[in-house]
PDB file of C-alpha atoms in Angstrom:
ATOM      1  CA  MET A  29      61.040 -71.090 -36.122  1.00 48.00           C
ATOM      2  CA  LYS A  30      58.694 -68.517 -37.089  1.00 43.00           C
ATOM      3  CA  THR A  31      59.939 -68.094 -40.233  1.00 44.00           C
ATOM      4  CA  LEU A  32      59.543 -71.671 -41.163  1.00 38.00           C
ATOM      5  CA  THR A  33      56.403 -71.746 -40.176  1.00 39.00           C
ATOM      6  CA  LEU A  34      55.308 -69.015 -42.023  1.00 39.00           C
ATOM      7  CA  LEU A  35      57.397 -70.273 -45.534  1.00 38.00           C
ATOM      8  CA  LEU A  36      55.637 -74.116 -45.104  1.00 38.00           C
ATOM      9  CA  THR A  37      51.914 -72.075 -44.566  1.00 44.00           C
ATOM     10  CA  LEU A  38      52.724 -69.987 -47.792  1.00 41.00           C
ATOM     11  CA  ILE A  39      53.625 -72.917 -49.679  1.00 45.00           C
ATOM     12  CA  PHE A  40      50.243 -74.743 -48.693  1.00 48.00           C
ATOM     13  CA  SER A  41      48.295 -71.961 -49.569  1.00 46.00           C
ATOM     14  CA  PHE A  42      49.896 -71.512 -52.941  1.00 44.00           C
ATOM     15  CA  GLN A  43      49.456 -75.055 -53.370  1.00 46.00           C
ATOM     16  CA  THR A  44      45.660 -75.086 -52.235  1.00 45.00           C
ATOM     17  CA  PHE A  45      45.183 -71.423 -54.088  1.00 49.00           C
ATOM     18  CA  GLY A  46      46.398 -72.774 -57.230  1.00 52.00           C
ATOM     19  CA  GLN A  47      44.850 -76.079 -57.769  1.00 67.00           C
ATOM     20  CA  GLU A  48      42.004 -76.584 -60.278  1.00 79.00           C
ATOM     21  CA  LEU A  49      38.520 -77.433 -58.171  1.00 83.00           C
ATOM     22  CA  LYS A  50      37.196 -81.140 -59.087  1.00 86.00           C
ATOM     23  CA  LEU A  51      33.651 -80.688 -59.708  1.00 87.00           C
ATOM     24  CA  PRO A  52      31.132 -82.577 -61.591  1.00 84.00           C
ATOM     25  CA  ALA A  53      29.033 -80.613 -64.351  1.00 86.00           C
ATOM     26  CA  LEU A  54      25.922 -78.855 -62.970  1.00 91.00           C
ATOM     27  CA  LYS A  55      23.198 -80.967 -64.252  1.00 91.00           C
ATOM     28  CA  SER A  56      20.685 -81.099 -61.536  1.00 94.00           C
ATOM     29  CA  PRO A  57      19.939 -78.896 -58.630  1.00 97.00           C
ATOM     30  CA  VAL A  58      20.584 -81.219 -56.712  1.00 98.00           C
ATOM     31  CA  VAL A  59      24.166 -83.296 -57.042  1.00 97.00           C
ATOM     32  CA  ASP A  60      24.869 -85.705 -54.453  1.00 97.00           C
ATOM     33  CA  GLU A  61      28.485 -86.749 -54.497  1.00 96.00           C
ATOM     34  CA  ALA A  62      28.929 -88.259 -51.422  1.00 97.00           C
ATOM     35  CA  LYS A  63      25.993 -90.424 -51.877  1.00 97.00           C
ATOM     36  CA  PHE A  64      23.551 -89.303 -48.685  1.00 97.00           C
ATOM     37  CA  LEU A  65      20.166 -89.621 -51.130  1.00 97.00           C
ATOM     38  CA  THR A  66      18.657 -91.978 -52.995  1.00 97.00           C
ATOM     39  CA  ALA A  67      17.523 -91.162 -56.896  1.00 97.00           C
ATOM     40  CA  ALA A  68      13.811 -90.997 -55.633  1.00 96.00           C
ATOM     41  CA  GLN A  69      15.016 -88.455 -52.918  1.00 97.00           C
ATOM     42  CA  ILE A  70      17.222 -86.353 -55.849  1.00 97.00           C
ATOM     43  CA  ASP A  71      14.176 -86.289 -57.667  1.00 96.00           C
ATOM     44  CA  ALA A  72      11.988 -85.032 -55.110  1.00 96.00           C
ATOM     45  CA  LEU A  73      14.464 -81.951 -54.048  1.00 97.00           C
ATOM     46  CA  SER A  74      14.978 -81.200 -56.907  1.00 97.00           C
ATOM     47  CA  GLN A  75      11.195 -80.801 -57.672  1.00 96.00           C
ATOM     48  CA  THR A  76      10.752 -78.972 -54.739  1.00 96.00           C
ATOM     49  CA  ILE A  77      13.926 -76.046 -55.902  1.00 97.00           C
ATOM     50  CA  TYR A  78      12.008 -76.166 -59.619  1.00 96.00           C
ATOM     51  CA  GLU A  79       9.102 -74.641 -57.329  1.00 95.00           C
ATOM     52  CA  ILE A  80      10.782 -72.501 -55.648  1.00 96.00           C
ATOM     53  CA  TYR A  81      12.161 -70.996 -58.305  1.00 94.00           C
ATOM     54  CA  THR A  82       9.361 -71.088 -60.836  1.00 93.00           C
ATOM     55  CA  HIS A  83       7.531 -68.981 -58.310  1.00 94.00           C
ATOM     56  CA  GLN A  84      10.234 -66.286 -57.692  1.00 91.00           C
ATOM     57  CA  GLY A  85      12.150 -67.515 -54.931  1.00 93.00           C
ATOM     58  CA  PRO A  86      15.940 -68.354 -55.018  1.00 96.00           C
ATOM     59  CA  GLN A  87      17.812 -70.210 -57.385  1.00 96.00           C
ATOM     60  CA  ILE A  88      18.782 -73.118 -55.074  1.00 97.00           C
ATOM     61  CA  THR A  89      21.833 -76.019 -55.615  1.00 97.00           C
ATOM     62  CA  ILE A  90      22.727 -78.559 -52.991  1.00 98.00           C
ATOM     63  CA  LEU A  91      26.092 -79.623 -53.576  1.00 98.00           C
ATOM     64  CA  THR A  92      27.411 -82.746 -51.502  1.00 97.00           C
ATOM     65  CA  VAL A  93      31.080 -83.698 -51.650  1.00 97.00           C
ATOM     66  CA  GLN A  94      33.382 -86.726 -50.120  1.00 96.00           C
ATOM     67  CA  ASP A  95      35.880 -83.708 -49.210  1.00 96.00           C
ATOM     68  CA  LEU A  96      36.564 -79.971 -49.502  1.00 96.00           C
ATOM     69  CA  GLN A  97      40.220 -80.918 -51.675  1.00 94.00           C
ATOM     70  CA  GLY A  98      41.743 -78.761 -48.862  1.00 94.00           C
ATOM     71  CA  TYR A  99      40.091 -75.916 -49.518  1.00 95.00           C
ATOM     72  CA  SER A 100      38.123 -74.091 -46.306  1.00 95.00           C
ATOM     73  CA  ILE A 101      34.187 -74.655 -46.194  1.00 96.00           C
ATOM     74  CA  GLU A 102      34.282 -70.713 -46.837  1.00 95.00           C
ATOM     75  CA  ASP A 103      36.522 -71.268 -50.093  1.00 94.00           C
ATOM     76  CA  PHE A 104      35.360 -73.922 -51.710  1.00 95.00           C
ATOM     77  CA  SER A 105      31.291 -72.774 -51.485  1.00 94.00           C
ATOM     78  CA  ILE A 106      32.789 -69.392 -53.097  1.00 91.00           C
ATOM     79  CA  ARG A 107      34.449 -70.794 -56.235  1.00 93.00           C
ATOM     80  CA  VAL A 108      31.611 -73.395 -56.442  1.00 94.00           C
ATOM     81  CA  ALA A 109      29.349 -70.536 -57.274  1.00 90.00           C
ATOM     82  CA  GLU A 110      31.365 -68.876 -59.278  1.00 88.00           C
ATOM     83  CA  LYS A 111      32.054 -71.840 -61.413  1.00 91.00           C
ATOM     84  CA  TRP A 112      28.860 -72.710 -61.854  1.00 91.00           C
ATOM     85  CA  GLN A 113      27.731 -68.739 -61.694  1.00 89.00           C
ATOM     86  CA  LEU A 114      24.903 -69.665 -59.171  1.00 87.00           C
ATOM     87  CA  GLY A 115      21.826 -67.213 -59.258  1.00 84.00           C
ATOM     88  CA  THR A 116      20.607 -64.839 -61.991  1.00 84.00           C
ATOM     89  CA  LYS A 117      23.061 -62.034 -62.243  1.00 84.00           C
ATOM     90  CA  ASP A 118      20.499 -59.293 -62.330  1.00 85.00           C
ATOM     91  CA  LYS A 119      19.053 -60.842 -59.254  1.00 88.00           C
ATOM     92  CA  GLY A 120      21.798 -61.918 -57.345  1.00 89.00           C
ATOM     93  CA  ASN A 121      19.746 -64.987 -55.998  1.00 93.00           C
ATOM     94  CA  GLY A 122      21.771 -67.500 -55.996  1.00 94.00           C
ATOM     95  CA  LEU A 123      21.543 -70.223 -53.129  1.00 96.00           C
ATOM     96  CA  LEU A 124      24.238 -73.124 -52.428  1.00 97.00           C
ATOM     97  CA  ILE A 125      23.993 -75.213 -49.817  1.00 98.00           C
ATOM     98  CA  ILE A 126      27.284 -77.313 -49.168  1.00 97.00           C
ATOM     99  CA  ILE A 127      27.690 -80.485 -47.264  1.00 98.00           C
ATOM    100  CA  SER A 128      31.237 -82.012 -47.457  1.00 97.00           C
ATOM    101  CA  LYS A 129      31.127 -85.955 -46.162  1.00 97.00           C
ATOM    102  CA  ILE A 130      34.947 -86.556 -44.836  1.00 96.00           C
ATOM    103  CA  ASP A 131      35.356 -82.884 -43.663  1.00 96.00           C
ATOM    104  CA  ARG A 132      32.420 -82.501 -42.097  1.00 96.00           C
ATOM    105  CA  LYS A 133      31.489 -79.618 -43.015  1.00 97.00           C
ATOM    106  CA  MET A 134      28.205 -77.580 -43.731  1.00 97.00           C
ATOM    107  CA  ARG A 135      27.990 -74.505 -45.311  1.00 97.00           C
ATOM    108  CA  ILE A 136      24.861 -72.280 -46.869  1.00 97.00           C
ATOM    109  CA  GLU A 137      25.798 -69.532 -49.413  1.00 95.00           C
ATOM    110  CA  VAL A 138      23.570 -67.040 -49.873  1.00 95.00           C
ATOM    111  CA  GLY A 139      23.615 -64.509 -53.176  1.00 92.00           C
ATOM    112  CA  GLN A 140      23.685 -60.804 -52.366  1.00 92.00           C
ATOM    113  CA  GLY A 141      20.040 -60.023 -53.928  1.00 92.00           C
ATOM    114  CA  ILE A 142      18.561 -62.584 -51.353  1.00 94.00           C
ATOM    115  CA  GLU A 143      20.632 -61.534 -48.183  1.00 93.00           C
ATOM    116  CA  GLY A 144      17.886 -59.600 -46.669  1.00 92.00           C
ATOM    117  CA  ASP A 145      15.593 -62.583 -46.756  1.00 94.00           C
ATOM    118  CA  ILE A 146      18.298 -65.092 -45.662  1.00 95.00           C
ATOM    119  CA  THR A 147      20.715 -63.834 -43.559  1.00 95.00           C
ATOM    120  CA  ASP A 148      23.765 -65.521 -42.310  1.00 93.00           C
ATOM    121  CA  TYR A 149      22.141 -65.844 -39.016  1.00 96.00           C
ATOM    122  CA  ASP A 150      19.398 -67.695 -40.851  1.00 96.00           C
ATOM    123  CA  ALA A 151      22.288 -69.710 -42.641  1.00 96.00           C
ATOM    124  CA  SER A 152      23.565 -70.887 -38.965  1.00 96.00           C
ATOM    125  CA  ILE A 153      20.243 -71.484 -37.591  1.00 97.00           C
ATOM    126  CA  TYR A 154      19.240 -74.054 -40.859  1.00 97.00           C
ATOM    127  CA  ILE A 155      22.890 -75.651 -40.437  1.00 97.00           C
ATOM    128  CA  GLN A 156      22.680 -75.821 -36.587  1.00 97.00           C
ATOM    129  CA  LYS A 157      19.088 -76.461 -35.633  1.00 97.00           C
ATOM    130  CA  ILE A 158      17.973 -78.228 -38.752  1.00 97.00           C
ATOM    131  CA  LEU A 159      21.014 -79.863 -40.957  1.00 97.00           C
ATOM    132  CA  LYS A 160      23.343 -80.999 -38.359  1.00 97.00           C
ATOM    133  CA  PRO A 161      20.932 -82.912 -35.881  1.00 97.00           C
ATOM    134  CA  ALA A 162      18.977 -84.284 -39.057  1.00 97.00           C
ATOM    135  CA  PHE A 163      22.479 -85.728 -40.377  1.00 96.00           C
ATOM    136  CA  ARG A 164      23.663 -87.178 -37.277  1.00 96.00           C
ATOM    137  CA  GLU A 165      20.538 -89.270 -37.273  1.00 96.00           C
ATOM    138  CA  GLY A 166      20.915 -90.317 -41.185  1.00 96.00           C
ATOM    139  CA  MET A 167      17.726 -88.556 -42.177  1.00 97.00           C
ATOM    140  CA  PHE A 168      19.689 -86.453 -45.023  1.00 97.00           C
ATOM    141  CA  TYR A 169      16.736 -85.621 -47.108  1.00 97.00           C
ATOM    142  CA  GLU A 170      14.518 -84.549 -44.124  1.00 97.00           C
ATOM    143  CA  GLY A 171      16.704 -82.000 -43.284  1.00 97.00           C
ATOM    144  CA  LEU A 172      17.270 -80.617 -46.867  1.00 98.00           C
ATOM    145  CA  ASN A 173      13.798 -80.780 -47.199  1.00 96.00           C
ATOM    146  CA  ALA A 174      12.829 -79.041 -44.274  1.00 96.00           C
ATOM    147  CA  VAL A 175      15.426 -76.222 -44.816  1.00 97.00           C
ATOM    148  CA  LEU A 176      14.004 -75.992 -48.453  1.00 97.00           C
ATOM    149  CA  SER A 177      10.656 -75.830 -46.940  1.00 95.00           C
ATOM    150  CA  ASP A 178      10.879 -73.116 -44.786  1.00 95.00           C
ATOM    151  CA  ILE A 179      13.085 -71.225 -47.520  1.00 96.00           C
ATOM    152  CA  SER A 180       9.843 -71.169 -49.793  1.00 95.00           C
ATOM    153  CA  THR A 181       7.860 -69.621 -46.512  1.00 94.00           C
ATOM    154  CA  ARG A 182      10.122 -66.827 -46.803  1.00 93.00           C
ATOM    155  CA  PHE A 183       9.410 -66.194 -49.828  1.00 93.00           C
ATOM    156  CA  ASP A 184       5.833 -66.789 -49.630  1.00 92.00           C
ATOM    157  CA  ILE A 185       5.571 -69.484 -52.081  1.00 92.00           C
ATOM    158  CA  LYS A 186       3.210 -72.796 -51.205  1.00 88.00           C
ATOM    159  CA  LEU A 187       4.426 -75.717 -51.671  1.00 82.00           C
ATOM    160  CA  GLU A 188       2.082 -78.949 -53.181  1.00 75.00           C
ATOM    161  CA  ASN A 189       3.761 -81.029 -49.432  1.00 61.00           C
ATOM    162  CA  GLN A 190       5.014 -77.928 -47.388  1.00 53.00           C
ATOM    163  CA  SER A 191       6.136 -78.552 -43.680  1.00 50.00           C
ATOM    164  CA  PRO A 192       5.689 -76.303 -41.158  1.00 46.00           C
ATOM    165  CA  ARG A 193       7.831 -73.481 -40.797  1.00 45.00           C
ATOM    166  CA  PHE A 194      11.312 -74.097 -38.370  1.00 45.00           C
ATOM    167  CA  VAL A 195      12.935 -71.132 -38.374  1.00 44.00           C
TER     168      VAL A 195
END
């Protein structure tokens, strides 16, 4: 029985590992495939992300998807970051926020160059204390905007309409 279970696990792993990740083209810092946001909200978040980046902050991308295509959230986020080549090569300053609607999973992937500014603990707090509660209430834009506001504060960037720090 153990052999059969191991064999089935390996077969499934190879199928998932070999399958090509289906992603849209990266045309904007906010890619809302799961349709959580309005066009105006996407524009506002994109503008905030652009403002953070132009003031020497991280290169942030938000991706919402219907599902994780059979991958774990960790594998999916790494594959997205690699495929889209987020962050600048010399600074390692990419930051990816992924939210899967059907799988009900969230992850924040932080580039090596900014791990001292935004730790795994900080990313976990963003998810547990800001994003999950906001998404439960249907306040998708507000949750994402609050995370962006806090990130800007961490990098000493004053945004035009900045909220107080949450974390």
